[in-house]
Coordinates of C-alpha atoms in Angstrom, one line a residue:
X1 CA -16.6 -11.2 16.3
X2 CA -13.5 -13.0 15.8
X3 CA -15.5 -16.4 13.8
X4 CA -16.8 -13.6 12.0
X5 CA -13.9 -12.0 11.1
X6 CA -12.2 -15.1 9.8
X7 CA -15.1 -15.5 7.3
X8 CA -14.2 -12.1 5.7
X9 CA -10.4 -13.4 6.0
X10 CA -9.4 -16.8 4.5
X11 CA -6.7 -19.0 5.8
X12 CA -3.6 -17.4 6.5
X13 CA 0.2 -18.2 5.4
X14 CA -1.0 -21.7 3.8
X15 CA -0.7 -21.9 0.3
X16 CA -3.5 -23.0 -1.9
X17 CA -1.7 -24.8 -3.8
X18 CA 0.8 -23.5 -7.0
X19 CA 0.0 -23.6 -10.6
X20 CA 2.7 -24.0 -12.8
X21 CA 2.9 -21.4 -15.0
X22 CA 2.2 -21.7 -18.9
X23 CA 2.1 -20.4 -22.2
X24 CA -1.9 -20.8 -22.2
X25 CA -2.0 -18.7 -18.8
X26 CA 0.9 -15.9 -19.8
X27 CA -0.2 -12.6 -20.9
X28 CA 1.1 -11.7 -24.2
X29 CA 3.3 -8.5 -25.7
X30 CA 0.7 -7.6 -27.5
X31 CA -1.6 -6.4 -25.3
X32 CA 1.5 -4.0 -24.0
X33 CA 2.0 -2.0 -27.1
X34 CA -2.0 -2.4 -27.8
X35 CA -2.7 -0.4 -24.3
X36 CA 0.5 2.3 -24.8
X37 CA -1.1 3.4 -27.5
X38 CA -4.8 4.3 -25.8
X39 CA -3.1 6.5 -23.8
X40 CA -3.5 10.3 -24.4
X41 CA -0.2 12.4 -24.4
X42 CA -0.7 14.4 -21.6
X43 CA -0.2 18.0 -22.3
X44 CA 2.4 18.4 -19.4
X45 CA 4.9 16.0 -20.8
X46 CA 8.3 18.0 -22.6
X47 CA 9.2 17.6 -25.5
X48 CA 12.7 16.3 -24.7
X49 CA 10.3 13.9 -22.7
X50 CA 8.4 12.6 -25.2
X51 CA 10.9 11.9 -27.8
X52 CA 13.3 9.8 -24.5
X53 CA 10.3 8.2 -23.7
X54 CA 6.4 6.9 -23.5
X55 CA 4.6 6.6 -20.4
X56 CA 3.9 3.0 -18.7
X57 CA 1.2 1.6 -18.9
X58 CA 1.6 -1.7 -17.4
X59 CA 2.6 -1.5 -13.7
X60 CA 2.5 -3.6 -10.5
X61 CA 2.2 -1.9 -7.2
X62 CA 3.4 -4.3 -4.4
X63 CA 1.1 -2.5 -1.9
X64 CA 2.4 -3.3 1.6
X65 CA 0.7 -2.4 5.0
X66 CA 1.3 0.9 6.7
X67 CA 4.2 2.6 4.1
X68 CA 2.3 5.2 3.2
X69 CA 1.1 2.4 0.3
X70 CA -2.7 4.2 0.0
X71 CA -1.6 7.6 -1.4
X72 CA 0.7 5.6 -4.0
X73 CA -2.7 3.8 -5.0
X74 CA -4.7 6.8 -5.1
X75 CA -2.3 7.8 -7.6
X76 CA -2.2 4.8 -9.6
X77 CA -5.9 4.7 -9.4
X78 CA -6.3 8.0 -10.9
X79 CA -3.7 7.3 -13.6
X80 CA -5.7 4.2 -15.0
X81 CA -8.8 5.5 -14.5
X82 CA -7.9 8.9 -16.6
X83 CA -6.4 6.8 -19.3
X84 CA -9.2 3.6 -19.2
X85 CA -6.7 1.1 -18.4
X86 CA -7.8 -2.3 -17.4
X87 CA -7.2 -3.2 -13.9
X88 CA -7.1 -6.7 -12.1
X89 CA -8.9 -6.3 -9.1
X90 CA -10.2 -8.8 -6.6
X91 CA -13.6 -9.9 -6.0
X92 CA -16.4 -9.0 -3.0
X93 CA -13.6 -7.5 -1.3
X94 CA -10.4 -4.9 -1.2
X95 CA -8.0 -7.1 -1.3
X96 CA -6.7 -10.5 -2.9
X97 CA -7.7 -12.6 -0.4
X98 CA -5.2 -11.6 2.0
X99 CA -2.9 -13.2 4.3
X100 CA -3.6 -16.0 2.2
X101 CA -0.8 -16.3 -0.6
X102 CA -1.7 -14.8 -4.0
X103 CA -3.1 -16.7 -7.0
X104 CA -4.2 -15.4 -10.1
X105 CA -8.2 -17.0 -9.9
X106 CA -8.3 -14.6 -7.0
X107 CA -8.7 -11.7 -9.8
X108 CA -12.5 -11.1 -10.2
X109 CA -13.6 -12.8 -13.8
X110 CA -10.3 -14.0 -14.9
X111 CA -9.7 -16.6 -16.9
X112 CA -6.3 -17.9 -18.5
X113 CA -4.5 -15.9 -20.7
X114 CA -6.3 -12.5 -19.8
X115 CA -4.4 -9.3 -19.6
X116 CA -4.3 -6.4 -17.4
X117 CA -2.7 -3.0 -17.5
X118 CA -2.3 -2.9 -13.6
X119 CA -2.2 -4.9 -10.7
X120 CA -1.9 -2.8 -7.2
X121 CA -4.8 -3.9 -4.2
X122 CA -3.0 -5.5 -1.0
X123 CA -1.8 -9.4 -1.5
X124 CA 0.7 -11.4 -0.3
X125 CA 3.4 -11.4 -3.2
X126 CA 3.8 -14.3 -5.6
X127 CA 5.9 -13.1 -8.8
X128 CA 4.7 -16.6 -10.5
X129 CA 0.9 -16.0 -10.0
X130 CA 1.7 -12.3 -10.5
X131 CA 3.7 -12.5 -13.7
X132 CA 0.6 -14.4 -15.4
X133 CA -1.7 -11.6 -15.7
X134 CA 1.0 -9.0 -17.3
X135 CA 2.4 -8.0 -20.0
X136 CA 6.7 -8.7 -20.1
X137 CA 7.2 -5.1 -20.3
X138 CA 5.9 -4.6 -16.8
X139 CA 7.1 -2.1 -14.2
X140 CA 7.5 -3.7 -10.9
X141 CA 6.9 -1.1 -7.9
X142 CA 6.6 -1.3 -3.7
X143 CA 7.3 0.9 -0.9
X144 CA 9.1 0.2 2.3
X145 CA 9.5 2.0 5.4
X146 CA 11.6 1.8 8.4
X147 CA 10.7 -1.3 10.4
X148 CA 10.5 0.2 14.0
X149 CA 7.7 2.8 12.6
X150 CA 5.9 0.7 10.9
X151 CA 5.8 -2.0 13.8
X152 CA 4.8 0.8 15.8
X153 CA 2.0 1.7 13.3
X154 CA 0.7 -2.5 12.7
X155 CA 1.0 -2.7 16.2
X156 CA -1.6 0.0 16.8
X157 CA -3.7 -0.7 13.9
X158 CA -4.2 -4.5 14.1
X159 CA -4.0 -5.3 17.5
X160 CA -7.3 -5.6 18.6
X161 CA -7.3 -8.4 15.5
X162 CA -4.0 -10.1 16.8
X163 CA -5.9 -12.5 20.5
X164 CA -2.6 -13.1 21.2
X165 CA -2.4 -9.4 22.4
X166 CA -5.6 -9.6 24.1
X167 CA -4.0 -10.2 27.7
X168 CA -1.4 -7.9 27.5
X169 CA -1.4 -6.1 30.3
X170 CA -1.0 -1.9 30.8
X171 CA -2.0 1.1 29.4
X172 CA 0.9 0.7 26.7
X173 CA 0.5 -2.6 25.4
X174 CA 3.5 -1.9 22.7
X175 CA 6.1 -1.7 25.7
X176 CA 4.8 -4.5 27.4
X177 CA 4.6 -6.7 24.6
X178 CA 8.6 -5.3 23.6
X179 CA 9.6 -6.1 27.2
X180 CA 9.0 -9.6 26.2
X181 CA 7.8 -10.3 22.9
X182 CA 8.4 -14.2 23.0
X183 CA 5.6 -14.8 25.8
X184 CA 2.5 -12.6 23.5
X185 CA 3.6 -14.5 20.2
X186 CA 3.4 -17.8 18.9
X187 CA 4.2 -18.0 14.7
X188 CA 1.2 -21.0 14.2
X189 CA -1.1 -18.1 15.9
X190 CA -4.2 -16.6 14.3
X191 CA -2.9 -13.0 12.5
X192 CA 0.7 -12.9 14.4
X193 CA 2.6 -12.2 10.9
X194 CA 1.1 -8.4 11.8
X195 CA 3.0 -8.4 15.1
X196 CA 7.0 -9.6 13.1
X197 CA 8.6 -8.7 10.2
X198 CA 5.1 -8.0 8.5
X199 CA 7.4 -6.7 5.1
X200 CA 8.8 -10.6 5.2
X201 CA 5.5 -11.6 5.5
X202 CA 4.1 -9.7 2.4
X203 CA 6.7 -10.1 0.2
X204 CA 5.3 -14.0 0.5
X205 CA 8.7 -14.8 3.1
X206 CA 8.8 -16.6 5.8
X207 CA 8.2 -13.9 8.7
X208 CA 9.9 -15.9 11.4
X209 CA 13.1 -16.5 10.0
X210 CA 16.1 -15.3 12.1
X211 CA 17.7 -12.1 11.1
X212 CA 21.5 -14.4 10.1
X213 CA 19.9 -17.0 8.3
X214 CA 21.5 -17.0 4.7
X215 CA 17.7 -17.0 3.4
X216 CA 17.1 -13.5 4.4
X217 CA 20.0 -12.1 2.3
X218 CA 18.9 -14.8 -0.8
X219 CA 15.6 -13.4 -0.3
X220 CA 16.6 -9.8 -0.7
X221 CA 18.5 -10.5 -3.9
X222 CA 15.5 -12.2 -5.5
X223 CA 13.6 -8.9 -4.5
X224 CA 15.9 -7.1 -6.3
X225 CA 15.7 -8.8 -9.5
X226 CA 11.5 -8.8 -9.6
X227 CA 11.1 -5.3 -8.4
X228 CA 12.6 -2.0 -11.3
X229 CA 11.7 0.0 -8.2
X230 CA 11.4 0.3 -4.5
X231 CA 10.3 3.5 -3.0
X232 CA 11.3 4.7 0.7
X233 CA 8.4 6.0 2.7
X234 CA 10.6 8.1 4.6
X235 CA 12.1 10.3 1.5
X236 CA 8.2 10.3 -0.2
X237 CA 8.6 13.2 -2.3
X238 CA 11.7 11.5 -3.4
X239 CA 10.2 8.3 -4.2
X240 CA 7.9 10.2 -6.1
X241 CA 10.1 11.9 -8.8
X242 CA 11.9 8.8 -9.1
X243 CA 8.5 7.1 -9.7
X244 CA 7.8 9.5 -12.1
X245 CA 10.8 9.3 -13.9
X246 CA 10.6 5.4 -14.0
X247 CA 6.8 5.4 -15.4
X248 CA 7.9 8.3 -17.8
X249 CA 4.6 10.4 -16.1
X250 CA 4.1 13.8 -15.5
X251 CA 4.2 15.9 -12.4
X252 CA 0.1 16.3 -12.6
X253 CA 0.3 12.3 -12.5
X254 CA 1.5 12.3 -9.2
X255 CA 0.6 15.1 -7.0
X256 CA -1.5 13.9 -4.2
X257 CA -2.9 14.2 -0.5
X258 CA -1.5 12.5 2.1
X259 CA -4.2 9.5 2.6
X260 CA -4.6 7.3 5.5
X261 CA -2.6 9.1 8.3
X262 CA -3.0 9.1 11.5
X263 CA -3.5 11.6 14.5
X264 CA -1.0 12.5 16.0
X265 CA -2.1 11.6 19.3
X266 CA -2.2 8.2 18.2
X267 CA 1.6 7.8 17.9
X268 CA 3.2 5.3 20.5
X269 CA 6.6 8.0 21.0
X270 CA 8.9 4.8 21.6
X271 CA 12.2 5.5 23.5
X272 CA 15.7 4.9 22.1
X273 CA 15.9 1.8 24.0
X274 CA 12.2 0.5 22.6
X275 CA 13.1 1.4 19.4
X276 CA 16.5 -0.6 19.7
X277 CA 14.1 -4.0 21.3
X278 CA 11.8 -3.3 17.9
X279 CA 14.5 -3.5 15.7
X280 CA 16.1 -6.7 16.8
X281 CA 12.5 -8.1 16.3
X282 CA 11.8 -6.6 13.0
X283 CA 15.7 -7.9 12.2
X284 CA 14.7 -9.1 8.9
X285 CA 12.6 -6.0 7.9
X286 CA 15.7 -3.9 8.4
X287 CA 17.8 -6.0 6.6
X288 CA 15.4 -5.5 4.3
X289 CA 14.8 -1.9 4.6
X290 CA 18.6 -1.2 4.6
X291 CA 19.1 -2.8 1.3
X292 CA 16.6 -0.9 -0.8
X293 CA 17.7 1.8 1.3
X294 CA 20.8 1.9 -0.2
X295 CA 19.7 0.9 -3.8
X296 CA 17.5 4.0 -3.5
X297 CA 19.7 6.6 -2.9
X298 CA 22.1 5.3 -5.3
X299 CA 19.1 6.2 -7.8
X300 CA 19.1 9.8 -6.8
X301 CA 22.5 10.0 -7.5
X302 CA 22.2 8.9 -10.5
X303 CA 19.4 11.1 -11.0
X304 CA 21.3 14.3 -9.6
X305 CA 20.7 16.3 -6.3
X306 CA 19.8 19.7 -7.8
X307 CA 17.9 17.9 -10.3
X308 CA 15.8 15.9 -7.8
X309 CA 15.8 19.2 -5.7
X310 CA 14.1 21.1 -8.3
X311 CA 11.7 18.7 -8.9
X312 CA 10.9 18.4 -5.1
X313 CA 10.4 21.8 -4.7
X314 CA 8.2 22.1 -7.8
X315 CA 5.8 18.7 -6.6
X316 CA 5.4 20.6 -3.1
X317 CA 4.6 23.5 -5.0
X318 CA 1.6 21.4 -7.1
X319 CA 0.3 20.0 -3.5
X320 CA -0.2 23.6 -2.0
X321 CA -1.8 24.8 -5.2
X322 CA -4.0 21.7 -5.1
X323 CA -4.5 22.3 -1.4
X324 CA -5.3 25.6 -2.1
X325 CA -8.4 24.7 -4.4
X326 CA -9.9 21.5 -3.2
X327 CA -9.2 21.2 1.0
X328 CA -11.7 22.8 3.4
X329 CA -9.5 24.2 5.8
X330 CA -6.2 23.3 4.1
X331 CA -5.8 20.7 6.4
X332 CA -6.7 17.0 7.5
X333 CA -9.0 16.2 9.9
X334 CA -10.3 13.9 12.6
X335 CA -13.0 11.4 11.5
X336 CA -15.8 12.8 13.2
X337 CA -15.4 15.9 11.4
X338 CA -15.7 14.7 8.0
X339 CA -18.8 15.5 6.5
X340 CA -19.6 13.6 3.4
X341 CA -19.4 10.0 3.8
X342 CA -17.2 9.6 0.3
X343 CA -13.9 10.8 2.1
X344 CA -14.4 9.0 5.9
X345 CA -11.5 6.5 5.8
X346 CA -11.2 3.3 6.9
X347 CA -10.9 3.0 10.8
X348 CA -8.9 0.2 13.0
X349 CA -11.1 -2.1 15.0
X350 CA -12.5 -0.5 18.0
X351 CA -11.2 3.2 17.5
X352 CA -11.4 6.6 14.7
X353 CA -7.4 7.3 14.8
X354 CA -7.4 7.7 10.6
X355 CA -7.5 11.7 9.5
X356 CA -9.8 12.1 6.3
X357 CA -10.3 15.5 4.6
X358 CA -13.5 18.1 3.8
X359 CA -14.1 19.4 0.1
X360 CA -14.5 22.5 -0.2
X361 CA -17.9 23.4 -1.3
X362 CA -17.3 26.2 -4.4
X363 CA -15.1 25.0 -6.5
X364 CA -14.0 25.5 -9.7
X365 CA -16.2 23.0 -11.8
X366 CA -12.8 22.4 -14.1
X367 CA -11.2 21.1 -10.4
X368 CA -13.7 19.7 -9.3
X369 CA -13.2 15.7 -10.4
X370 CA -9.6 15.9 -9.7
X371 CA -10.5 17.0 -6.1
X372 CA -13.5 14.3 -5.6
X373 CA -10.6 11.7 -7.1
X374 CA -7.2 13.2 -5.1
X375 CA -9.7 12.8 -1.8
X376 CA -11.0 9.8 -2.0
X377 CA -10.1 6.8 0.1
X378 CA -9.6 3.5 -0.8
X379 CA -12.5 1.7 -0.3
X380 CA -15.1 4.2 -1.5
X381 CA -12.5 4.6 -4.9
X382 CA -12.7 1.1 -5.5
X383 CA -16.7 1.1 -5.4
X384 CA -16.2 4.1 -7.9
X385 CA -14.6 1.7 -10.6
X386 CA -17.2 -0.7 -10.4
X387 CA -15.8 -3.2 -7.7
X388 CA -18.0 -5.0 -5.3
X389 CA -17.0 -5.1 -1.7
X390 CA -20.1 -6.7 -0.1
X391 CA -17.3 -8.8 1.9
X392 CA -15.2 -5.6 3.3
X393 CA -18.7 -3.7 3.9
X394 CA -20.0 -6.1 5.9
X395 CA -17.2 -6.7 8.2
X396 CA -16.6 -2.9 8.2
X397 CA -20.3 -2.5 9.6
X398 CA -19.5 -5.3 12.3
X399 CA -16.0 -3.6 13.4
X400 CA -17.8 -0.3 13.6
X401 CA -21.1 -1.2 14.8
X402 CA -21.6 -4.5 17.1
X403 CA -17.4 -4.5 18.0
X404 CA -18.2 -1.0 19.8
X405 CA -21.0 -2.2 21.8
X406 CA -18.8 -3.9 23.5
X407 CA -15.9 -1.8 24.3

């Protein structure tokens, strides 16, 4: 399984080698104010709205692992396919050749000097490589969440990938391996950049650097000057309005279904003390976390409380309604229970912990898209705009067929 695996997963954390950036290879203006104007005004946008502002068309989404990062690409996903934006997407698979660092050949058919609208399937970051296949007037976006939860949630999800966890001992292999993390981790190891400071790790950083090391700070800063925005899992609804009101969208842009979430049952409920040991090990995640933290409520400020209040209220308002017309049940449920194949998520190795949804059968044939689209999982929506997964397919039928044999 695991010779497998590494076929569907090329080498990790080694660079393939940089290409210097150049004017042959750089996306031009043009194609900026050529795609802007493609886009149809949607009928939701203000007045006062339109005459501020235009709504942006060229955006990166920095997707990293287990932020709540697939309901923020279902979103972006339905934005550029209601306005035919052209999207650089990998090829054979889901994502760009991940943990392996991002180049732009990675992007299925391009060739120097091509231009996208929108650039948002996992990677490991490289602004360079990035920065060659959009336009200058790009929006850079990502999402963080608070380290201790989200090693909680990689730790569940990717163990069973990670061998150095495979003789961990105990029913609750997360406390054992916090009780001494140094003896079930090794940096050279095959997949341990899911078991550290995995944010580090995406963002293209080195993972294993300690948490005082004037790198991490330097780091941070250089993040700050690539990225117009950096959303807070925690405060989603938030992140959302401020989203909006970056990208100049509309509410109906960004109402949505929580996708990718687990059962409940799932959760490891980690004491104070844990959470304290997961902290220090994630040190440079919450460095992180704490910085964009900070930036991010100094944008709601600035936007106003009883502003972003109202505009809460009114978004949770949207999700019922949508709720309301499109979910059997009105709520998620466990995998086994989800009858058409289209909305069955994406499952760790070796277990069904991921919550999907049920359409409900009579709907309104006006809702009816927007339902099939606000339901839809990753994998099955990237299929839907034409891109071929052979490579994710087959080692998703070898995780959930020949790995369970044996367990």
């Amino acid at each position: 399984m695991l010779v497998l695996y590494c076929f569907t997963n090329p080498t990790q954390g080694q660079n393939q080698g940089k290409i210097g950036s150049s004017r042959e290879d750089t996306c031009p203006l043009s194609m900026a104010k050529l795609s802007r104007k493609n886009v149809t005004a949607p009928s939701q946008r203000t007045k006062a709205q339109s005459e501020e502002c235009s709504p942006a068309v060229n955006v990166m989404f920095m997707k990293t692992h287990k932020t709540a990062s697939s309901t923020i690409l279902n979103i972006i996903f339905r934005f550029g396919e209601k306005h035919k934006l052209k999207f650089a997407f990998p090829e054979r698979r889901n994502d760009f050749f991940y943990p392996s660092p991002f180049l732009s050949s990675q992007v299925k058919d391009y060739r120097p000097g091509d231009c996208f609208n929108i650039v948002c399937n996992h990677m490991r970051f490289d602004r360079q490589e990035v920065a060659k296949l959009l336009p200058p007037d790009t929006l850079y976006v990502t999402i963080l969440r608070n380290p201790v939860d989200l090693f909680e949630s990689s730790f569940h999800y990717y163990h069973r990938m990670v061998p150095l966890t495979w003789r961990i001992g105990g029913e609750n292999k997360l406390v054992e391996f916090l009780d001494n993390p140094q003896t079930f981790y090794s940096p050279e190891a095959y997949n341990s950049f899911y078991l550290k400071n995995l944010l580090f790790f995406d963002f293209g950083l080195d993972n294993n650097v300690e948490a005082d090391d004037p790198r991490v700070m330097s780091s941070i800063h250089s993040l700050s000057r690539y990225f117009d925005l950096v959303l807070i899992a925690e405060y989603f609804e938030e992140s959302l309005i401020l989203l909006k009101d970056k990208l100049c969208w509309t509410i109906e842009d960004i109402v949505y279904f929580k996708l990718n979430a687990r059962k409940t049952s799932s959760v490891s409920q980690l004491t104070p003390e844990y959470r304290a040991k997961a902290l220090v090990w994630n040190k440079a995640d919450w460095r992180l976390y704490q910085h964009f933290n900070a930036t991010f409520w100094a944008k709601v400020e600035s936007y106003g409380r009883a502003r972003m209040t109202r505009e809460v209220n009114e978004l949770r308002r949207r999700n019922a309604e949508m709720e309301s017309i499109c979910i059997d049940g009105g709520n998620a449920v466990e995998a086994q229970k989800i009858q058409d194949r289209r909305f069955q998520p994406w499952q760790p190795v070796g277990e069904s912990s991921i919550l999907g949804y049920n359409m409900k059968d009579n709907i309104n044939p006006q809702f009816r898209t927007i339902c099939e689209r606000m339901l839809t999982p990753e994998i099955q929506y990237l299929s839907h705009l034409g891109v071929s997964l052979w490579v994710t397919q087959l080692w998703g039928w070898l995780k959930d067929t020949v790995f369970t044999v044996f367990t």
